[in-house]
């Protein structure tokens, strides 16, 4: 899903709901939170850790996005339409997630105005992120996609393997290595 940037009282209430009504689960590195082609009926709030959202076929994988602390995990079609998820959600490091079952989530959506505001903000953020991701892939070359990747994920770049960076960017591991050398040679810290 995605991460929202909001520090209002309503936001604190949403996090509190996940902490009080959700179940805390721990995942090891490379453990699945959700599997492609399977339905699931919960939403997770990442307390600690990192995840990748991965599309697989028999020969290749593509990474949709990376999520870190303060992000939400799930699949909108799977949750709302009872359809199998089109991607897997896999931990890329030891992680902790508060899991809120769909029935609790739906009840809160019907009762809590703060939850309704959260959902509108969440869906808006998700849509804008998806639009940017698609336009980057269609309009930018590999070098510019790498620059956008660095902008978006810079605080977490050391947590994302080079192989996963390549799968996210749609290029080879060797090409990521070349881009990384060029980028950081021109942008020393």
Coordinates of C-alpha atoms in Angstrom, one line a residue:
X1 CA 0.0 0.0 0.0
X2 CA 1.8 3.2 1.0
X3 CA 2.9 5.7 3.6
X4 CA 1.1 8.9 4.5
X5 CA 2.7 12.0 6.0
X6 CA 0.3 13.4 8.6
X7 CA 0.8 14.2 12.2
X8 CA -2.6 15.4 13.2
X9 CA -4.6 14.1 16.2
X10 CA -6.8 12.1 13.7
X11 CA -3.6 10.4 12.4
X12 CA -2.6 9.5 16.0
X13 CA -6.1 8.0 16.5
X14 CA -5.7 5.8 13.4
X15 CA -2.3 4.5 14.6
X16 CA -3.8 3.9 18.1
X17 CA -6.6 1.8 16.5
X18 CA -4.1 -0.4 14.8
X19 CA -2.1 -0.8 18.0
X20 CA -5.2 -1.4 20.2
X21 CA -7.4 -3.5 17.9
X22 CA -4.7 -5.1 15.7
X23 CA -2.5 -8.0 16.4
X24 CA 1.3 -7.5 16.4
X25 CA 3.1 -10.0 14.2
X26 CA 6.8 -10.4 13.6
X27 CA 8.3 -11.4 10.3
X28 CA 11.8 -12.5 9.5
X29 CA 13.7 -11.3 6.5
X30 CA 12.3 -12.7 3.2
X31 CA 9.0 -13.8 4.9
X32 CA 5.7 -13.3 3.1
X33 CA 3.1 -10.9 4.6
X34 CA 0.9 -11.8 1.6
X35 CA 1.3 -14.0 -1.5
X36 CA 0.5 -13.2 -5.1
X37 CA -2.7 -15.0 -6.3
X38 CA -4.0 -15.5 -2.8
X39 CA -6.7 -13.4 -1.1
X40 CA -6.1 -11.8 2.2
X41 CA -8.4 -9.9 4.5
X42 CA -6.3 -7.6 6.6
X43 CA -4.5 -4.3 6.6
X44 CA -1.1 -4.0 8.3
X45 CA 0.6 -1.0 9.8
X46 CA 4.4 -1.3 9.7
X47 CA 5.7 -0.6 13.2
X48 CA 9.3 -1.6 12.4
X49 CA 11.0 -2.9 9.3
X50 CA 10.8 -2.8 5.5
X51 CA 8.9 -4.6 2.7
X52 CA 8.8 -4.9 -1.0
X53 CA 5.7 -5.4 -3.2
X54 CA 6.6 -7.9 -5.9
X55 CA 5.0 -9.1 -9.1
X56 CA 6.3 -12.6 -10.2
X57 CA 6.1 -14.7 -13.2
X58 CA 8.0 -18.0 -13.6
X59 CA 11.1 -16.2 -15.0
X60 CA 11.2 -12.7 -13.6
X61 CA 10.1 -10.4 -10.8
X62 CA 9.3 -6.7 -10.8
X63 CA 9.1 -4.6 -7.7
X64 CA 6.1 -2.3 -7.4
X65 CA 7.4 -0.4 -4.4
X66 CA 9.1 -0.5 -1.1
X67 CA 7.4 0.3 2.3
X68 CA 9.0 1.2 5.6
X69 CA 8.0 2.2 9.1
X70 CA 4.7 4.1 9.2
X71 CA 3.4 2.5 6.0
X72 CA 0.3 0.4 5.4
X73 CA 0.3 -3.1 3.9
X74 CA -2.4 -4.6 1.9
X75 CA -4.1 -5.1 -1.5
X76 CA -7.1 -2.9 -2.2
X77 CA -8.7 -5.4 -4.7
X78 CA -8.1 -8.3 -2.4
X79 CA -9.6 -6.5 0.6
X80 CA -12.5 -4.7 -1.0
X81 CA -13.4 -7.1 -3.9
X82 CA -12.3 -10.4 -2.4
X83 CA -9.9 -11.0 -5.3
X84 CA -6.5 -12.6 -5.2
X85 CA -3.7 -10.2 -4.7
X86 CA -1.7 -9.5 -7.9
X87 CA 1.5 -9.1 -6.0
X88 CA 3.3 -10.5 -3.0
X89 CA 4.4 -8.5 0.1
X90 CA 7.7 -9.7 1.4
X91 CA 9.8 -8.4 4.3
X92 CA 13.3 -7.3 3.3
X93 CA 14.5 -7.2 6.9
X94 CA 13.1 -8.3 10.3
X95 CA 9.8 -6.5 10.7
X96 CA 6.9 -5.9 13.0
X97 CA 3.4 -5.2 11.8
X98 CA 0.1 -4.4 13.5
X99 CA -2.5 -6.4 11.5
X100 CA -6.1 -5.2 11.5
X101 CA -8.7 -7.7 10.2
X102 CA -11.0 -6.6 7.4
X103 CA -14.1 -6.9 9.5
X104 CA -12.7 -4.5 12.2
X105 CA -11.5 -2.2 9.4
X106 CA -14.9 -2.1 7.7
X107 CA -16.7 -1.5 11.0
X108 CA -14.4 1.5 11.8
X109 CA -14.9 2.8 8.3
X110 CA -18.6 2.9 8.9
X111 CA -18.4 4.5 12.4
X112 CA -15.3 6.7 12.7
X113 CA -15.1 10.0 10.7
X114 CA -11.3 10.0 11.4
X115 CA -11.1 6.6 9.7
X116 CA -13.1 7.9 6.7
X117 CA -10.7 10.9 6.4
X118 CA -7.8 8.6 6.6
X119 CA -9.1 6.4 3.9
X120 CA -9.7 9.3 1.5
X121 CA -6.2 10.6 2.2
X122 CA -4.7 7.1 1.8
X123 CA -6.4 6.5 -1.5
X124 CA -5.4 9.9 -2.8
X125 CA -1.8 9.3 -1.9
X126 CA -1.9 5.8 -3.4
X127 CA -3.3 7.1 -6.6
X128 CA -0.7 9.9 -7.0
X129 CA 2.1 7.5 -6.2
X130 CA 0.9 5.0 -8.8
X131 CA 0.5 7.8 -11.4
X132 CA 4.1 8.9 -10.8
X133 CA 5.4 5.4 -11.0
X134 CA 3.7 4.7 -14.3
X135 CA 4.8 8.0 -15.9
X136 CA 8.4 7.5 -14.7
X137 CA 8.4 4.1 -16.4
X138 CA 6.9 5.3 -19.6
X139 CA 8.6 8.6 -20.0
X140 CA 12.1 8.4 -18.3
X141 CA 15.2 6.6 -19.3
X142 CA 17.1 4.4 -16.8
X143 CA 19.3 7.2 -15.5
X144 CA 16.4 9.5 -14.8
X145 CA 14.4 6.6 -13.2
X146 CA 17.4 6.0 -10.9
X147 CA 17.5 9.7 -10.0
X148 CA 13.8 9.6 -9.1
X149 CA 14.4 6.3 -7.1
X150 CA 17.1 8.0 -5.1
X151 CA 14.9 11.0 -4.4
X152 CA 12.1 8.8 -3.2
X153 CA 14.0 6.2 -1.2
X154 CA 17.2 8.0 -0.2
X155 CA 16.8 7.7 3.6
X156 CA 16.3 3.9 3.1
X157 CA 18.7 3.2 0.2
X158 CA 21.1 1.1 2.3
X159 CA 18.2 -1.1 3.3
X160 CA 17.4 -2.0 -0.3
X161 CA 19.6 -4.6 -2.1
X162 CA 21.1 -3.7 -5.5
X163 CA 19.2 -6.7 -7.0
X164 CA 15.9 -5.2 -5.6
X165 CA 16.8 -1.8 -6.9
X166 CA 17.3 -3.3 -10.4
X167 CA 13.9 -5.1 -10.2
X168 CA 12.3 -1.9 -9.2
X169 CA 13.9 0.1 -12.0
X170 CA 13.4 -2.5 -14.7
X171 CA 17.1 -2.8 -15.5
X172 CA 20.0 -5.2 -14.8
X173 CA 22.0 -5.3 -11.6
X174 CA 25.1 -4.3 -13.6
X175 CA 23.3 -1.2 -14.9
X176 CA 22.4 -0.2 -11.4
X177 CA 26.0 -0.5 -10.4
X178 CA 27.1 1.8 -13.2
X179 CA 24.3 4.3 -12.5
X180 CA 25.2 4.3 -8.8
X181 CA 28.8 5.0 -9.4
X182 CA 28.0 7.8 -11.8
X183 CA 25.3 9.3 -9.6
X184 CA 27.3 9.3 -6.3
X185 CA 30.5 10.4 -8.1
X186 CA 28.6 13.5 -9.2
X187 CA 26.7 13.9 -5.9
X188 CA 29.1 13.2 -3.1
X189 CA 27.7 13.6 0.4

